[in-house]
Every structure is written in structure tokens, then in C-alpha cells.
PDB file of C-alpha atoms in Angstrom:
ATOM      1  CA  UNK H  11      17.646-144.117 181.263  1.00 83.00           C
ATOM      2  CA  UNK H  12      18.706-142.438 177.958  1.00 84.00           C
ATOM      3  CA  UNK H  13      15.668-141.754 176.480  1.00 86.00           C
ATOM      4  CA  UNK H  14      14.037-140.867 179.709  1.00 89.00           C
ATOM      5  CA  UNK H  15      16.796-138.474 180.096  1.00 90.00           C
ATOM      6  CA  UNK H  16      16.341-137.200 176.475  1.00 88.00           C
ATOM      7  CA  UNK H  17      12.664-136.643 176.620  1.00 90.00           C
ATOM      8  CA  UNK H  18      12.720-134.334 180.057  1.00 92.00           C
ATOM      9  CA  UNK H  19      16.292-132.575 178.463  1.00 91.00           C
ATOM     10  CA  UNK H  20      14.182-131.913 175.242  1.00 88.00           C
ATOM     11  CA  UNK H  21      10.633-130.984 177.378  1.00 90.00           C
ATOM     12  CA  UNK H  22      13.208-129.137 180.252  1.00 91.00           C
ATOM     13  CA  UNK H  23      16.334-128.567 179.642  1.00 89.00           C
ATOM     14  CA  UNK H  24      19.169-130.082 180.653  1.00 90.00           C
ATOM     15  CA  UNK H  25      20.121-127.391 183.691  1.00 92.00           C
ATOM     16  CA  UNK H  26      15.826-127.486 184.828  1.00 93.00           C
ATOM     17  CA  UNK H  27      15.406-131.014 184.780  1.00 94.00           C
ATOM     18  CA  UNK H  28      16.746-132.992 188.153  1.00 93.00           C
ATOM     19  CA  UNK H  29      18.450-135.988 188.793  1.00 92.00           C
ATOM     20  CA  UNK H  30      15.680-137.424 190.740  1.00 92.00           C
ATOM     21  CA  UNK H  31      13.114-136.300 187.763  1.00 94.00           C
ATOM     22  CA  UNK H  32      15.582-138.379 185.454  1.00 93.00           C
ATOM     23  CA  UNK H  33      15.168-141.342 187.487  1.00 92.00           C
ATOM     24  CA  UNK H  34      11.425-141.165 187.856  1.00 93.00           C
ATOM     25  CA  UNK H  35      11.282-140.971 183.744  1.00 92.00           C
ATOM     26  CA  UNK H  36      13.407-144.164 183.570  1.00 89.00           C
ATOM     27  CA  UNK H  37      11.256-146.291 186.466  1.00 91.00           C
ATOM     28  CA  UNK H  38      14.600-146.051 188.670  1.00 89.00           C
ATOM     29  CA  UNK H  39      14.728-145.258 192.061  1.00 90.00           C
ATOM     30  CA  UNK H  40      16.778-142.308 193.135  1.00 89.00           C
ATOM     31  CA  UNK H  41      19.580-145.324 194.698  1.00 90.00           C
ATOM     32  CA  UNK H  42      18.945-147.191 191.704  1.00 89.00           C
ATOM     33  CA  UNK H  43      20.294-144.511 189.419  1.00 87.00           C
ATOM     34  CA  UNK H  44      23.347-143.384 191.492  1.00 88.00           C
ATOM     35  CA  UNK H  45      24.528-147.023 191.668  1.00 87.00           C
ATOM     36  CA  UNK H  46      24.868-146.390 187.666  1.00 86.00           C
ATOM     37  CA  UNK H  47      26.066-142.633 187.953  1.00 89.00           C
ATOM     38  CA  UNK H  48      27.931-139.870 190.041  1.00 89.00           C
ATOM     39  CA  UNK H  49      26.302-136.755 188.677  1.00 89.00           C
ATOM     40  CA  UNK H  50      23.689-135.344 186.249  1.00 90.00           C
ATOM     41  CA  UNK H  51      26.596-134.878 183.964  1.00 90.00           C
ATOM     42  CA  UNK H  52      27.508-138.151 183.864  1.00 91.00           C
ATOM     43  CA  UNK H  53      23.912-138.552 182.332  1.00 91.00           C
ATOM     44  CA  UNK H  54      24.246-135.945 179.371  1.00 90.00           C
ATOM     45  CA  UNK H  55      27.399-137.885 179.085  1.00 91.00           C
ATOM     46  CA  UNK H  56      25.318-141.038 178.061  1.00 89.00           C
ATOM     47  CA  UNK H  57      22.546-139.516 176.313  1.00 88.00           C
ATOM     48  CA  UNK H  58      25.485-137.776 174.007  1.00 88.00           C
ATOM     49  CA  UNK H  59      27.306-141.250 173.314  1.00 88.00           C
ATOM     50  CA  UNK H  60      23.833-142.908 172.225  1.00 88.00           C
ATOM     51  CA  UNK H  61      23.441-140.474 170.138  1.00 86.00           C
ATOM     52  CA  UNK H  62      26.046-139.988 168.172  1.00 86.00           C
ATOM     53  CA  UNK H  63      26.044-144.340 168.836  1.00 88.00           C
ATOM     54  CA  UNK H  64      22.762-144.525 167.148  1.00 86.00           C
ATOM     55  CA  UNK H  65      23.612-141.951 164.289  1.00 84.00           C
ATOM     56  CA  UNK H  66      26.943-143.522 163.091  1.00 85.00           C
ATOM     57  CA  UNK H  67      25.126-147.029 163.293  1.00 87.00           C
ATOM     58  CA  UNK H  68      22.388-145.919 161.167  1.00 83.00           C
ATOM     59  CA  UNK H  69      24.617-143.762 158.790  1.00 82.00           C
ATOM     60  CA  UNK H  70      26.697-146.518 158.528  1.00 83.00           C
ATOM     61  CA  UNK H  71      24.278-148.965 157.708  1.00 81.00           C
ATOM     62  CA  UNK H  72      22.506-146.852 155.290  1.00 74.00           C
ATOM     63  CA  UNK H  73      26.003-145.623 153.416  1.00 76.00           C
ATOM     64  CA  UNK H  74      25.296-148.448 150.213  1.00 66.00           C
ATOM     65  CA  UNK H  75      29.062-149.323 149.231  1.00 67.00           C
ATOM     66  CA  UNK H  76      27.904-151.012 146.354  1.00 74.00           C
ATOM     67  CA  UNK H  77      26.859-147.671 144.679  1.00 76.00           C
ATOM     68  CA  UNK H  78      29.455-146.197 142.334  1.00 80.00           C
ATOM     69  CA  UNK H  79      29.786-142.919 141.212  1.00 80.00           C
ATOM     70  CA  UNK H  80      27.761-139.990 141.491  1.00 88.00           C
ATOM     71  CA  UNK H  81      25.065-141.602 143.047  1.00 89.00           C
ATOM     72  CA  UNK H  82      26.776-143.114 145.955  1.00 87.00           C
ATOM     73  CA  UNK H  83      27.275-139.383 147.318  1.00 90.00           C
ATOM     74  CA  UNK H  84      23.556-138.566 146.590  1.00 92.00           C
ATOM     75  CA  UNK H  85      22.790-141.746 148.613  1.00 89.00           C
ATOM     76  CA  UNK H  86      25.162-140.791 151.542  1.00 90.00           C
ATOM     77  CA  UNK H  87      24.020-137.416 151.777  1.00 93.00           C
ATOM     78  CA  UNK H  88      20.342-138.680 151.458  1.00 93.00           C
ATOM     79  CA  UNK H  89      21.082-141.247 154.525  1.00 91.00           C
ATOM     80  CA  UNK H  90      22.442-138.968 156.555  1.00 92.00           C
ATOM     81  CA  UNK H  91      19.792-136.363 156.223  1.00 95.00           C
ATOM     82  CA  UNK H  92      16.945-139.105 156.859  1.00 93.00           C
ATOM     83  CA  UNK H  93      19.417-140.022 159.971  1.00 91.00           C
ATOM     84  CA  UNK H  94      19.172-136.682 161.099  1.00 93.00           C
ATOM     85  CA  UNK H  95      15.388-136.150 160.437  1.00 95.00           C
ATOM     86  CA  UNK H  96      14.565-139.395 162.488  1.00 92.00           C
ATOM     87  CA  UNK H  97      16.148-138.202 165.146  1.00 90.00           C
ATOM     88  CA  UNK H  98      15.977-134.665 165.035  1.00 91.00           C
ATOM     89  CA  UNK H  99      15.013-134.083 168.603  1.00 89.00           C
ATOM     90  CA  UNK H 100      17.880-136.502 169.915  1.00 88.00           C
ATOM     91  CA  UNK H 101      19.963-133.997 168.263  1.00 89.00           C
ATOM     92  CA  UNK H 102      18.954-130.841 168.769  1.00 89.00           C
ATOM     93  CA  UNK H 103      19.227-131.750 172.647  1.00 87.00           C
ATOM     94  CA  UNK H 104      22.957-133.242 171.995  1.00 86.00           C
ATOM     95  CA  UNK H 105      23.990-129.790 170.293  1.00 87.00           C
ATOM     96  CA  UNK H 106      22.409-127.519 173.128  1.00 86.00           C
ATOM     97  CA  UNK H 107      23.369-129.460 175.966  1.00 88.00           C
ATOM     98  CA  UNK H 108      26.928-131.044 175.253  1.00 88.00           C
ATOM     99  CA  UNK H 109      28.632-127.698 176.363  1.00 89.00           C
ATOM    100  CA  UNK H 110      27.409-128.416 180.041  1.00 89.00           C
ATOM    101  CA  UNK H 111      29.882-131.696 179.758  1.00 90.00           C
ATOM    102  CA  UNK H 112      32.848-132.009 181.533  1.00 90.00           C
ATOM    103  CA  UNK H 113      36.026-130.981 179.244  1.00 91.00           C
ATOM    104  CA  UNK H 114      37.361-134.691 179.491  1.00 90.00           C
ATOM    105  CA  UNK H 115      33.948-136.279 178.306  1.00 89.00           C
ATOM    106  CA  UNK H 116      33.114-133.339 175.907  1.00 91.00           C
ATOM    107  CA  UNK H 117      36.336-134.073 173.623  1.00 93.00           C
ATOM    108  CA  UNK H 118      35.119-137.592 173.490  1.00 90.00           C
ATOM    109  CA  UNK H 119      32.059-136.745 172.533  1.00 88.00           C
ATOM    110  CA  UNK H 120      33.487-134.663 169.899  1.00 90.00           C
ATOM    111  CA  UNK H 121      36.095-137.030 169.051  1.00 93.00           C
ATOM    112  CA  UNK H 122      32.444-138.788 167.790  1.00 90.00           C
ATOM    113  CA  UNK H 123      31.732-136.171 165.472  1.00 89.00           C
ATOM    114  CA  UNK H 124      35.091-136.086 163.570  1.00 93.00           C
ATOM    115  CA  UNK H 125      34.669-140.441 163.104  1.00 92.00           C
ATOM    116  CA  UNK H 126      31.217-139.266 161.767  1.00 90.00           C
ATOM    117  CA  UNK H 127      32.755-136.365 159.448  1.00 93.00           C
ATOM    118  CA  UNK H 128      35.071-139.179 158.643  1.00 94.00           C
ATOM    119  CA  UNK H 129      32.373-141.510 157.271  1.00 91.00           C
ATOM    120  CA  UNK H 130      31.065-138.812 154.602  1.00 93.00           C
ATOM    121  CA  UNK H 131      35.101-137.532 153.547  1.00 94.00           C
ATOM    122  CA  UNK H 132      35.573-141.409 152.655  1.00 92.00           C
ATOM    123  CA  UNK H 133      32.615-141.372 150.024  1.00 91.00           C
ATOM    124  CA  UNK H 134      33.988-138.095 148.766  1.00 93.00           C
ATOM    125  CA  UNK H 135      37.186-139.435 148.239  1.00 93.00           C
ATOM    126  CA  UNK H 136      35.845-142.375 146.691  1.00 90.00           C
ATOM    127  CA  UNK H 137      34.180-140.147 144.141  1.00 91.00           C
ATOM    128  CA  UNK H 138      36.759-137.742 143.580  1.00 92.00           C
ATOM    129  CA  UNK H 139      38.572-141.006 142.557  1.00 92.00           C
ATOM    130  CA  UNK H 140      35.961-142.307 140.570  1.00 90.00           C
ATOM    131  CA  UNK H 141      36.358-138.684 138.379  1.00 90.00           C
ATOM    132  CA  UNK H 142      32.515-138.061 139.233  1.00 90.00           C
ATOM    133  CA  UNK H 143      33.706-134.659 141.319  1.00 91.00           C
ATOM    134  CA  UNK H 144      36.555-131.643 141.429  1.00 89.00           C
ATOM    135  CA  UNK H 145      37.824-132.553 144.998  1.00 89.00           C
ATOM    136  CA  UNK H 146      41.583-132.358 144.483  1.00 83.00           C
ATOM    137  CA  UNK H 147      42.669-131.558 147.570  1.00 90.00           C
ATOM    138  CA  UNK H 148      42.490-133.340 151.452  1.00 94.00           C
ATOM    139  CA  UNK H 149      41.440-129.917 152.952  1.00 94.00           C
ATOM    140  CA  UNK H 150      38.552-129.338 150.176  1.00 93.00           C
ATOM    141  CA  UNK H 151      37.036-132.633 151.136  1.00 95.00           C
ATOM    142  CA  UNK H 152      37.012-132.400 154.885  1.00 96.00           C
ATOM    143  CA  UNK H 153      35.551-128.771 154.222  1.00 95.00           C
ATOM    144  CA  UNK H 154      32.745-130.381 151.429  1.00 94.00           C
ATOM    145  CA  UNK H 155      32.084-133.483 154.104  1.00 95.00           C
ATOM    146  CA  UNK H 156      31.540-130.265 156.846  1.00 95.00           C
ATOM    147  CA  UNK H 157      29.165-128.627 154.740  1.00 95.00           C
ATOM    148  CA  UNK H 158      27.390-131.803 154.249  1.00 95.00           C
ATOM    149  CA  UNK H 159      27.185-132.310 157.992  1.00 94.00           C
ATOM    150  CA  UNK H 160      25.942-128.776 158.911  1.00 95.00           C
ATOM    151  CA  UNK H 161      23.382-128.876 156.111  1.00 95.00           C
ATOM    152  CA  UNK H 162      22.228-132.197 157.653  1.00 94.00           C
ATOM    153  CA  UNK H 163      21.680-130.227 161.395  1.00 94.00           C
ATOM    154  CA  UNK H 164      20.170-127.050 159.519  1.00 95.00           C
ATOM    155  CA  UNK H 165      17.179-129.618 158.756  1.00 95.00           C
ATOM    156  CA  UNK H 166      16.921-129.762 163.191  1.00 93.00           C
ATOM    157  CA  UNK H 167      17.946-126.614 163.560  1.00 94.00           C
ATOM    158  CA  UNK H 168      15.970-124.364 161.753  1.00 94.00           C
ATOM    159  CA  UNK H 169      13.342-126.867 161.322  1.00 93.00           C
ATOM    160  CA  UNK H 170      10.987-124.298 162.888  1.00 92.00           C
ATOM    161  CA  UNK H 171      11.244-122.676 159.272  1.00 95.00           C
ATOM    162  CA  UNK H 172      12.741-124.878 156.582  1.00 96.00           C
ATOM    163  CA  UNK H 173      10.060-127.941 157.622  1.00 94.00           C
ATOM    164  CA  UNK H 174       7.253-125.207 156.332  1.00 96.00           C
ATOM    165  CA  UNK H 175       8.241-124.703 153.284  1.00 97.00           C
ATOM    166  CA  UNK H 176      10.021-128.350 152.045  1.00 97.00           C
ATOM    167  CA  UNK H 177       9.747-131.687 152.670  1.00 97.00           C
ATOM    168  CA  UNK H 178      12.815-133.531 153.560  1.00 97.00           C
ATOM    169  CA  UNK H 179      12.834-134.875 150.013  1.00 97.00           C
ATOM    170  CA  UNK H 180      12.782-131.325 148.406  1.00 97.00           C
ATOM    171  CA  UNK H 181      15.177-129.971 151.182  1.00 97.00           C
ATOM    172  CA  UNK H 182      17.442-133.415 150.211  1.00 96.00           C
ATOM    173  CA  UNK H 183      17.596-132.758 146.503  1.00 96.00           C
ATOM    174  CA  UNK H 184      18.102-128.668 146.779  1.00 95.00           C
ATOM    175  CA  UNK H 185      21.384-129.737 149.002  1.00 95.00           C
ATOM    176  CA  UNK H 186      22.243-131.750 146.920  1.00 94.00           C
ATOM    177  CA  UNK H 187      21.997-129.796 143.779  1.00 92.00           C
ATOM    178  CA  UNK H 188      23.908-126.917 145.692  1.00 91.00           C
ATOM    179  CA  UNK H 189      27.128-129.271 146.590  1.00 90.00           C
ATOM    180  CA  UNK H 190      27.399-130.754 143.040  1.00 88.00           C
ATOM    181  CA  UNK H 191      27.637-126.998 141.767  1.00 85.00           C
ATOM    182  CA  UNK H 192      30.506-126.644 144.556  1.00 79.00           C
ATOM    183  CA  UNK H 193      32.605-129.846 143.510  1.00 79.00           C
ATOM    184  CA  UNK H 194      32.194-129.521 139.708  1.00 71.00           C
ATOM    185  CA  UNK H 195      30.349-132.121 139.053  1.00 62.00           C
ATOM    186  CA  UNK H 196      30.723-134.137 135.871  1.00 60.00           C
ATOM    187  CA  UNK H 197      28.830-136.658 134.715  1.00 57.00           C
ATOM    188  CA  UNK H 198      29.764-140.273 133.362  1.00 48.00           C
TER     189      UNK H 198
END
């Protein structure tokens, strides 16, 4: 039902695309898919949890803990951008849709971005540590594991753009190279 839902939100919008179109996608009836839900909402509700589901999973099982240094960041960063790219559609319909959630299921939903945000600030910290960066301070490295996150979405985002003129590898390694600049870097 998810990804049916997620290919007519991306093709339709969320607000365009009905209910019964939803069920069609998934090989549901219209019965079928009511025994499962109460509203269309309680569908973006469930294509917004497998999301973020699928992202954390696959950031999570791409962030190497076995790196040290200034390379585990690199890695993490790189992860989570390849994350991101894989599933750039998935996400571009999360951000422009989750606003139509309910204000109960929308703070859980967001409650999934700060355990993601959480994932990257733990690497940080790890380096910062380590002496590899300049991140002396709990608010710097929620604002530096931000950054890292919104840089991630600028690859769905503006993809329209910055996917004509770099390859995620190029985009990956100019990021990079920017946030080392910002946290002092310093190699060992």
C-alpha cells in the first residue's frame, strides 16, 4: 500500500490523488483498504513512517563504526547522501506532503527526524573526541549534524539543477570539503 501510495502522491499529489485510486495502485479493494485505515491521512501517515523507517535503517546500516577519525564523518555523510539519492523521490513526497498530517501524527513523524539528526550528532561527537574536528560545543554539533542533513535533501530538492552539473560523487566530496572548512579540521 506504501509504495502504491508513494508512486500516485509523487505522479499526483497527495490532495489529487483519491483513496479509492490508492487502493487500486496497491491491488486492494476499496473495503479492503478501509479495514486497514480511517482516512487518506492515515495513509500519508504510513508512507511518512516507511520512510523515514527505511532511511534510518539504511543510514544506520551504512554508518561503519569501525572507522576512526576523519574518515568515519566522510563515510557518514557519504551514506547518508547515497540514502537520500536512492530514495530521492520517497523524500521529496515526505517533505511536501507531511504538512497535510494530522498535528498528533505529524510530531511523530518529526520526532523521526530529530532520532535521524541524532544518528549524524553521535559521529560528530565521536570525532570532536577523537581531536579530528573544532566542535566544542553541544549546540555547534546539532547545528553541523543540521547542515549535514539539509545538504543531504538539497541533492532531492534542487535536483532539477544540482543533478546537471555534478554527480552525486562530486556533489558528496564538495559538501564535504565545505563542512571540514566549518569545523576546523585537523588532520592526524
Amino acid at each position: 500500500m506504501v509504495k502504491g501510495a508513494v508512486r500516485l502522491f509523487i505522479e499526483k499529489g497527495f490532495h489529487r490523488t483519491t483513496t479509492r485510486e490508492i487502493a487500486k495502485e496497491s491491488g486492494f479493494s476499496i473495503g479492503t483498504l478501509y479495514e486497514y485505515i480511517r482516512s487518506k491521512e492515515d495513509i500519508l501517515y504510513l508512507v511518512c513512517d516507511a520512510i523515514y523507517e527505511e532511511v534510518r535503517d539504511r543510514l544506520a546500516y551504512h554508518l561503519d563504526t569501525n572507522n576512526e577519525g576523519i574518515d568515519r564523518l566522510k563515510k557518514a555523510v557519504a551514506a547518508y547522501f547515497q540514502v537520500i539519492h536512492d530514495m530521492q523521490d520517497e523524500v521529496l513526497v515526505m517533505y511536501q506532503e507531511a504538512k497535510s498530517l494530522p498535528k498528533e501524527a505529524l510530531s511523530y513523524v518529526l520526532q523521526k527526524e530529530v532520532e535521524m539528526t541524532e544518528m549524524i550528532e553521535k559521529v560528530i561527537r565521536d570525532c570532536a573526541k577523537e581531536g579530528v574536528i573544532n566542535v566544542d560545543d553541544d549546540a555547534r554539533v546539532k547545528l553541523v549534524a543540521h547542515n549535514i542533513l539539509v545538504q543531504g535533501h538539497m541533492w532531492t530538492f534542487r535536483r532539477w539543477q544540482i543533478q546537471k552539473h555534478f554527480s552525486l560523487e562530486e556533489y558528496t566530496t564538495l559538501q564535504v570539503e565545505q563542512l571540514l572548512q566549518g569545523v576546523d579540521h585537523r588532520p592526524i
